[in-house]
């Protein structure tokens, strides 16, 4: 399948947008999954300045790049979270405001509605991102968590996101939620519950990123098969699990990225434990023909080395084409249909 391979710009937001375009184009990427932070894509300016989006498209065209999706993970996180100083560090000041939690949530929700409008104006139909969660802090189940508290968490998600998704529907854009610890959907069964909470409405789908499955011991291929109608976007990020010594745990002990005492780490795509060939064969099997976006994260490797290397790795897998016919079809073919059948009768 001729799926375009893009570079997610979230980990490159310290660089000017045009510099990221220059790098990605030089490496051979087909386009970008543009992050709505740094100077890469500013939602408020996109809606307020008629020249803003044409300028962005002009820069992309100059570097022979396209865009199929944008990302607003950071603001989306604040919609359902209980905001604290961590959120202040990632949110625009106009969204953080005075930091009063409910005000932050409301402004974040309004920004996600505007993100849908800005995406439509840019000409893309997918916004990838996070939802946040008011119940993630209960995941350890102690103090004991009443069932009603969990139910309230999913109801809170539905109450906050349904009005956002109404705007997505209005403008013909889809939201692709990244299944990720700290979100309302972070594994298989929470994804099931999340979709149920919003009535399986088509505006809400999934951004598939297998790196978050591997360290949780989840099967990314089975997930693709079971949620095949909801895979709206794909990010390629890898994870290396190192829990075999009995000291390094899955929860990683509050240790920083790349600390070798951690039980797992994000690592450059192709160097970790994601079963990538199986993933790409599954993408073929479910008929996914959207972009493949490389989300490059590896605290132990220079990104200028890792991003082009990851592209070459993914490009080879992306080139696997489903066969036109089953490999064993020849065994059941009528002998009289074979080119040599007439010769045999002479």
CSV table of C-alpha atoms in Angstrom, one decimal:
chain,number,residue,atom,x,y,z
A,1,UNK,CA,0.0,0.0,0.0
A,2,UNK,CA,1.3,3.5,-0.9
A,3,UNK,CA,0.9,4.9,2.6
A,4,UNK,CA,2.8,8.1,3.2
A,5,UNK,CA,5.4,8.2,5.9
A,6,UNK,CA,5.4,11.4,7.9
A,7,UNK,CA,7.4,12.8,10.8
A,8,UNK,CA,5.5,13.9,14.0
A,9,UNK,CA,6.9,17.3,14.9
A,10,UNK,CA,6.1,17.2,18.7
A,11,UNK,CA,9.6,16.2,19.7
A,12,UNK,CA,11.0,18.9,17.4
A,13,UNK,CA,9.0,21.9,18.6
A,14,UNK,CA,12.2,23.6,19.9
A,15,UNK,CA,13.1,24.1,16.2
A,16,UNK,CA,11.4,26.6,13.9
A,17,UNK,CA,8.7,25.0,11.7
A,18,UNK,CA,10.7,25.7,8.5
A,19,UNK,CA,13.8,24.1,9.9
A,20,UNK,CA,11.9,20.9,10.7
A,21,UNK,CA,10.4,20.9,7.2
A,22,UNK,CA,13.9,21.3,5.7
A,23,UNK,CA,15.3,18.3,7.8
A,24,UNK,CA,12.3,16.0,7.1
A,25,UNK,CA,12.4,16.8,3.4
A,26,UNK,CA,16.1,16.1,3.2
A,27,UNK,CA,15.7,12.8,4.8
A,28,UNK,CA,12.9,11.8,2.5
A,29,UNK,CA,9.8,12.0,4.5
A,30,UNK,CA,6.6,12.6,2.5
A,31,UNK,CA,5.1,15.0,5.0
A,32,UNK,CA,4.5,16.0,8.6
A,33,UNK,CA,2.1,15.2,11.4
A,34,UNK,CA,2.2,18.8,12.7
A,35,UNK,CA,2.1,19.5,16.5
A,36,UNK,CA,0.0,22.4,17.8
A,37,UNK,CA,2.8,23.8,19.9
A,38,UNK,CA,6.1,25.6,19.4
A,39,UNK,CA,5.6,27.7,16.3
A,40,UNK,CA,4.6,24.7,14.2
A,41,UNK,CA,0.8,25.2,14.2
A,42,UNK,CA,-0.9,27.8,16.4
A,43,UNK,CA,-4.6,27.2,16.5
A,44,UNK,CA,-5.6,30.7,17.6
A,45,UNK,CA,-3.6,32.3,14.8
A,46,UNK,CA,-4.9,29.8,12.2
A,47,UNK,CA,-8.4,31.0,12.9
A,48,UNK,CA,-7.7,34.7,13.4
A,49,UNK,CA,-5.3,35.4,10.6
A,50,UNK,CA,-6.4,34.6,7.0
A,51,UNK,CA,-2.8,34.5,5.8
A,52,UNK,CA,-1.6,32.0,8.5
A,53,UNK,CA,-2.7,28.7,6.9
A,54,UNK,CA,-1.7,29.7,3.3
A,55,UNK,CA,1.8,30.5,4.7
A,56,UNK,CA,2.1,27.2,6.4
A,57,UNK,CA,1.0,25.4,3.2
A,58,UNK,CA,3.5,27.4,1.2
A,59,UNK,CA,6.3,26.3,3.5
A,60,UNK,CA,5.3,22.7,3.2
A,61,UNK,CA,5.1,22.9,-0.6
A,62,UNK,CA,8.5,24.6,-0.7
A,63,UNK,CA,10.0,21.5,0.9
A,64,UNK,CA,7.8,19.1,-1.1
A,65,UNK,CA,5.9,18.0,2.0
A,66,UNK,CA,2.2,17.3,2.7
A,67,UNK,CA,0.1,17.1,5.8
A,68,UNK,CA,-2.6,14.5,6.6
A,69,UNK,CA,-3.0,15.1,10.3
A,70,UNK,CA,-2.3,17.6,13.1
A,71,UNK,CA,-1.8,16.8,16.8
A,72,UNK,CA,-3.0,18.6,19.9
A,73,UNK,CA,-2.0,16.2,22.6
A,74,UNK,CA,-1.0,18.9,25.2
A,75,UNK,CA,-4.2,20.8,25.3
A,76,UNK,CA,-6.4,17.7,25.0
A,77,UNK,CA,-4.7,16.4,28.1
A,78,UNK,CA,-6.2,19.2,30.1
A,79,UNK,CA,-9.8,18.6,29.1
A,80,UNK,CA,-10.4,15.7,31.6
A,81,UNK,CA,-7.3,15.9,33.9
A,82,UNK,CA,-7.3,17.7,37.2
A,83,UNK,CA,-4.8,20.4,36.2
A,84,UNK,CA,-1.7,21.1,38.3
A,85,UNK,CA,1.8,22.7,37.8
A,86,UNK,CA,2.7,20.0,35.3
A,87,UNK,CA,-0.1,21.2,33.0
A,88,UNK,CA,1.0,24.8,33.4
A,89,UNK,CA,4.4,23.8,31.9
A,90,UNK,CA,2.8,22.4,28.7
A,91,UNK,CA,-0.2,24.7,28.1
A,92,UNK,CA,-0.3,28.0,26.4
A,93,UNK,CA,-0.7,30.8,29.0
A,94,UNK,CA,-4.1,31.7,27.5
A,95,UNK,CA,-5.3,28.2,28.2
A,96,UNK,CA,-3.8,28.0,31.7
A,97,UNK,CA,-5.1,31.5,32.7
A,98,UNK,CA,-5.2,31.7,36.5
A,99,UNK,CA,-4.9,28.0,36.9
A,100,UNK,CA,-8.3,27.4,38.4
A,101,UNK,CA,-8.9,23.8,37.4
A,102,UNK,CA,-12.4,24.0,36.0
A,103,UNK,CA,-11.5,27.2,34.0
A,104,UNK,CA,-8.5,25.4,32.6
A,105,UNK,CA,-10.7,22.4,31.5
A,106,UNK,CA,-13.2,24.7,29.9
A,107,UNK,CA,-10.6,26.7,28.0
A,108,UNK,CA,-8.9,23.4,26.9
A,109,UNK,CA,-12.2,22.0,25.6
A,110,UNK,CA,-12.9,25.2,23.6
A,111,UNK,CA,-9.4,25.0,22.1
A,112,UNK,CA,-10.0,21.4,21.0
A,113,UNK,CA,-13.2,22.6,19.3
A,114,UNK,CA,-11.1,25.3,17.6
A,115,UNK,CA,-8.5,22.7,16.7
A,116,UNK,CA,-11.1,20.8,14.7
A,117,UNK,CA,-12.0,24.0,12.9
A,118,UNK,CA,-8.3,24.8,12.2
A,119,UNK,CA,-7.7,21.3,10.9
A,120,UNK,CA,-10.6,21.7,8.5
A,121,UNK,CA,-9.3,25.0,7.3
A,122,UNK,CA,-5.8,23.4,6.8
A,123,UNK,CA,-7.4,20.7,4.7
A,124,UNK,CA,-6.8,17.7,7.0
A,125,UNK,CA,-9.4,15.4,8.4
A,126,UNK,CA,-7.7,14.0,11.5
A,127,UNK,CA,-6.6,15.4,14.8
A,128,UNK,CA,-4.5,13.1,17.0
A,129,UNK,CA,-4.3,13.7,20.7
A,130,UNK,CA,-5.0,12.9,24.3
A,131,UNK,CA,-8.2,13.2,26.3
A,132,UNK,CA,-6.9,13.4,29.9
A,133,UNK,CA,-8.6,11.5,32.7
A,134,UNK,CA,-10.1,12.4,36.0
A,135,UNK,CA,-9.6,8.8,37.3
A,136,UNK,CA,-6.1,7.9,36.2
A,137,UNK,CA,-4.8,8.5,39.7
A,138,UNK,CA,-7.0,5.6,40.9
A,139,UNK,CA,-5.2,3.0,38.8
A,140,UNK,CA,-3.4,1.4,41.8
A,141,UNK,CA,-6.9,0.8,43.3
A,142,UNK,CA,-5.8,2.0,46.8
A,143,UNK,CA,-7.3,3.6,48.7
A,144,UNK,CA,-10.1,1.3,47.5
A,145,UNK,CA,-11.9,2.7,44.5
A,146,UNK,CA,-15.7,2.4,44.4
A,147,UNK,CA,-17.2,1.3,41.1
A,148,UNK,CA,-19.3,4.5,41.1
A,149,UNK,CA,-16.1,6.6,41.1
A,150,UNK,CA,-14.9,4.8,38.0
A,151,UNK,CA,-18.3,5.2,36.3
A,152,UNK,CA,-18.2,8.9,37.1
A,153,UNK,CA,-14.8,9.2,35.4
A,154,UNK,CA,-16.2,7.8,32.1
A,155,UNK,CA,-19.3,10.0,32.5
A,156,UNK,CA,-17.1,13.0,33.0
A,157,UNK,CA,-15.1,12.1,29.8
A,158,UNK,CA,-18.4,11.8,27.8
A,159,UNK,CA,-19.8,15.0,29.2
A,160,UNK,CA,-16.6,17.0,28.3
A,161,UNK,CA,-15.8,15.3,25.0
A,162,UNK,CA,-19.2,15.0,23.3
A,163,UNK,CA,-19.6,18.8,22.8
A,164,UNK,CA,-16.1,18.8,21.4
A,165,UNK,CA,-16.9,15.9,19.0
A,166,UNK,CA,-20.1,17.8,17.9
A,167,UNK,CA,-17.8,20.4,16.4
A,168,UNK,CA,-15.6,17.7,14.8
A,169,UNK,CA,-18.7,16.3,13.2
A,170,UNK,CA,-19.8,19.8,12.0
A,171,UNK,CA,-16.5,20.4,10.2
A,172,UNK,CA,-15.9,16.8,8.9
A,173,UNK,CA,-12.8,16.1,11.1
A,174,UNK,CA,-12.1,13.0,13.2
A,175,UNK,CA,-10.4,12.8,16.6
A,176,UNK,CA,-7.8,10.0,16.9
A,177,UNK,CA,-7.2,9.3,20.6
A,178,UNK,CA,-3.8,7.9,21.5
A,179,UNK,CA,-4.3,5.0,23.9
A,180,UNK,CA,-1.7,5.8,26.5
A,181,UNK,CA,-1.3,5.5,30.3
A,182,UNK,CA,-2.7,8.7,32.0
A,183,UNK,CA,-5.6,8.8,29.5
A,184,UNK,CA,-9.2,7.7,29.8
A,185,UNK,CA,-8.3,4.8,27.4
A,186,UNK,CA,-4.9,3.4,28.3
A,187,UNK,CA,-5.2,-0.3,27.5
A,188,UNK,CA,-7.5,-2.8,25.8
A,189,UNK,CA,-10.5,-2.9,28.2
A,190,UNK,CA,-10.4,0.9,29.0
A,191,UNK,CA,-10.6,1.5,25.2
A,192,UNK,CA,-13.7,-0.7,25.1
A,193,UNK,CA,-15.2,1.3,28.0
A,194,UNK,CA,-14.3,4.6,26.4
A,195,UNK,CA,-16.0,3.8,23.1
A,196,UNK,CA,-19.0,2.7,25.0
A,197,UNK,CA,-19.1,5.9,27.1
A,198,UNK,CA,-19.6,8.0,23.9
A,199,UNK,CA,-21.9,5.6,22.1
A,200,UNK,CA,-19.2,4.5,19.6
A,201,UNK,CA,-19.7,7.8,17.7
A,202,UNK,CA,-17.7,7.9,14.5
A,203,UNK,CA,-16.0,11.2,15.3
A,204,UNK,CA,-13.9,9.5,18.0
A,205,UNK,CA,-11.3,6.9,16.9
A,206,UNK,CA,-7.8,5.8,17.8
A,207,UNK,CA,-4.2,6.9,17.1
A,208,UNK,CA,-2.4,3.6,17.2
A,209,UNK,CA,1.0,3.7,18.9
A,210,UNK,CA,2.3,0.3,19.8
A,211,UNK,CA,5.1,1.6,22.1
A,212,UNK,CA,2.5,2.0,24.9
A,213,UNK,CA,1.3,-1.5,24.5
A,214,UNK,CA,4.6,-3.4,24.7
A,215,UNK,CA,5.6,-2.3,28.3
A,216,UNK,CA,2.0,-3.1,29.5
A,217,UNK,CA,2.3,-6.7,28.0
A,218,UNK,CA,-0.5,-6.0,25.6
A,219,UNK,CA,-0.7,-7.4,22.1
A,220,UNK,CA,-0.6,-4.6,19.5
A,221,UNK,CA,-1.6,-6.9,16.6
A,222,UNK,CA,-4.6,-8.2,18.4
A,223,UNK,CA,-5.6,-4.6,19.2
A,224,UNK,CA,-5.3,-3.6,15.6
A,225,UNK,CA,-7.6,-6.5,14.6
A,226,UNK,CA,-10.2,-5.9,17.2
A,227,UNK,CA,-10.4,-2.1,16.8
A,228,UNK,CA,-9.7,-2.1,13.0
A,229,UNK,CA,-12.7,0.1,12.3
A,230,UNK,CA,-11.4,2.8,14.7
A,231,UNK,CA,-7.8,3.1,13.6
A,232,UNK,CA,-7.7,6.6,12.2
A,233,UNK,CA,-4.0,7.3,12.4
A,234,UNK,CA,-0.8,5.4,13.1
A,235,UNK,CA,2.3,6.6,15.0
A,236,UNK,CA,5.5,4.5,15.0
A,237,UNK,CA,7.4,4.7,18.3
A,238,UNK,CA,9.3,1.9,19.9
A,239,UNK,CA,9.9,0.6,23.5
A,240,UNK,CA,12.6,-1.5,25.0
A,241,UNK,CA,11.7,-3.5,28.1
A,242,UNK,CA,14.4,-4.4,30.6
A,243,UNK,CA,12.7,-5.9,33.6
A,244,UNK,CA,14.6,-9.2,33.8
A,245,UNK,CA,16.9,-8.4,36.8
A,246,UNK,CA,14.2,-8.4,39.4
A,247,UNK,CA,14.8,-4.8,40.3
A,248,UNK,CA,13.6,-2.8,37.3
A,249,UNK,CA,9.8,-2.6,37.4
A,250,UNK,CA,7.1,-1.7,34.9
A,251,UNK,CA,6.3,1.5,36.7
A,252,UNK,CA,9.9,2.7,36.4
A,253,UNK,CA,10.4,4.1,39.9
A,254,UNK,CA,10.1,7.8,39.1
A,255,UNK,CA,13.4,7.6,37.2
A,256,UNK,CA,14.1,9.8,34.2
A,257,UNK,CA,14.2,8.7,30.6
A,258,UNK,CA,17.3,6.7,29.6
A,259,UNK,CA,18.2,5.9,33.2
A,260,UNK,CA,19.3,2.3,33.0
A,261,UNK,CA,17.5,1.5,36.3
A,262,UNK,CA,14.2,1.9,34.5
A,263,UNK,CA,12.2,-1.1,33.6
A,264,UNK,CA,11.5,0.2,30.1
A,265,UNK,CA,12.3,3.1,27.8
A,266,UNK,CA,11.1,4.7,24.6
A,267,UNK,CA,13.7,3.9,21.9
A,268,UNK,CA,14.3,4.7,18.3
A,269,UNK,CA,11.9,2.9,16.0
A,270,UNK,CA,13.3,-0.5,15.0
A,271,UNK,CA,15.6,-0.9,18.0
A,272,UNK,CA,13.1,-2.0,20.5
A,273,UNK,CA,10.6,-4.7,21.3
A,274,UNK,CA,7.6,-3.8,19.1
A,275,UNK,CA,6.9,-6.6,16.6
A,276,UNK,CA,7.0,-4.2,13.7
A,277,UNK,CA,6.7,-6.7,10.8
A,278,UNK,CA,3.6,-8.3,12.4
A,279,UNK,CA,2.2,-4.8,12.9
A,280,UNK,CA,2.6,-3.8,9.3
A,281,UNK,CA,1.2,-7.1,8.1
A,282,UNK,CA,-1.8,-6.4,10.3
A,283,UNK,CA,-2.2,-2.9,8.9
A,284,UNK,CA,-2.3,-4.5,5.5
A,285,UNK,CA,-4.9,-7.1,6.6
A,286,UNK,CA,-7.3,-4.5,8.1
A,287,UNK,CA,-6.9,-2.3,5.0
A,288,UNK,CA,-5.4,0.8,6.8
A,289,UNK,CA,-4.2,3.1,4.0
A,290,UNK,CA,-3.6,6.3,6.0
A,291,UNK,CA,-0.3,8.0,7.0
A,292,UNK,CA,2.4,6.2,9.0
A,293,UNK,CA,3.9,8.8,11.3
A,294,UNK,CA,7.2,8.3,13.0
A,295,UNK,CA,7.1,9.7,16.5
A,296,UNK,CA,10.8,9.7,17.3
A,297,UNK,CA,11.7,9.5,21.0
A,298,UNK,CA,14.9,8.1,22.4
A,299,UNK,CA,16.6,9.9,25.3
A,300,UNK,CA,19.8,7.9,24.6
A,301,UNK,CA,20.3,8.7,20.9
A,302,UNK,CA,20.7,11.8,18.9
A,303,UNK,CA,17.5,12.6,16.9
A,304,UNK,CA,19.4,13.7,13.9
A,305,UNK,CA,20.8,10.1,13.7
A,306,UNK,CA,17.6,8.4,14.8
A,307,UNK,CA,14.9,10.1,12.6
A,308,UNK,CA,16.5,9.2,9.2
A,309,UNK,CA,17.4,5.7,10.4
A,310,UNK,CA,13.8,5.2,11.6
A,311,UNK,CA,12.5,6.3,8.2
A,312,UNK,CA,14.5,3.7,6.4
A,313,UNK,CA,13.4,1.0,8.8
A,314,UNK,CA,9.7,1.9,8.4
A,315,UNK,CA,9.9,2.4,4.7
A,316,UNK,CA,11.1,-1.2,4.2
A,317,UNK,CA,8.1,-2.6,6.2
A,318,UNK,CA,5.7,-0.2,4.6
A,319,UNK,CA,6.7,-1.6,1.2
A,320,UNK,CA,5.3,-5.1,2.0
A,321,UNK,CA,2.4,-5.5,-0.4
A,322,UNK,CA,-0.4,-8.1,0.1
A,323,UNK,CA,-0.3,-10.7,-2.6
A,324,UNK,CA,-2.7,-10.6,-5.6
A,325,UNK,CA,-3.6,-14.2,-4.9
A,326,UNK,CA,-3.0,-16.8,-2.2
A,327,UNK,CA,0.5,-18.4,-2.4
A,328,UNK,CA,-1.1,-21.9,-2.5
A,329,UNK,CA,-3.6,-21.1,-5.3
A,330,UNK,CA,-1.5,-22.9,-7.9
A,331,UNK,CA,-2.0,-26.2,-6.1
A,332,UNK,CA,-5.7,-26.1,-6.7
A,333,UNK,CA,-5.6,-24.8,-10.3
A,334,UNK,CA,-7.1,-26.9,-13.1
A,335,UNK,CA,-4.2,-28.5,-14.9
A,336,UNK,CA,-5.9,-27.8,-18.2
A,337,UNK,CA,-5.5,-24.1,-17.5
A,338,UNK,CA,-1.8,-24.3,-17.3
A,339,UNK,CA,0.4,-23.1,-20.2
A,340,UNK,CA,2.0,-26.6,-20.5
A,341,UNK,CA,-1.3,-28.6,-20.6
A,342,UNK,CA,-1.6,-28.5,-24.4
A,343,UNK,CA,2.1,-29.5,-24.9
A,344,UNK,CA,1.5,-32.5,-22.7
A,345,UNK,CA,-1.2,-33.8,-25.0
A,346,UNK,CA,0.8,-33.6,-28.2
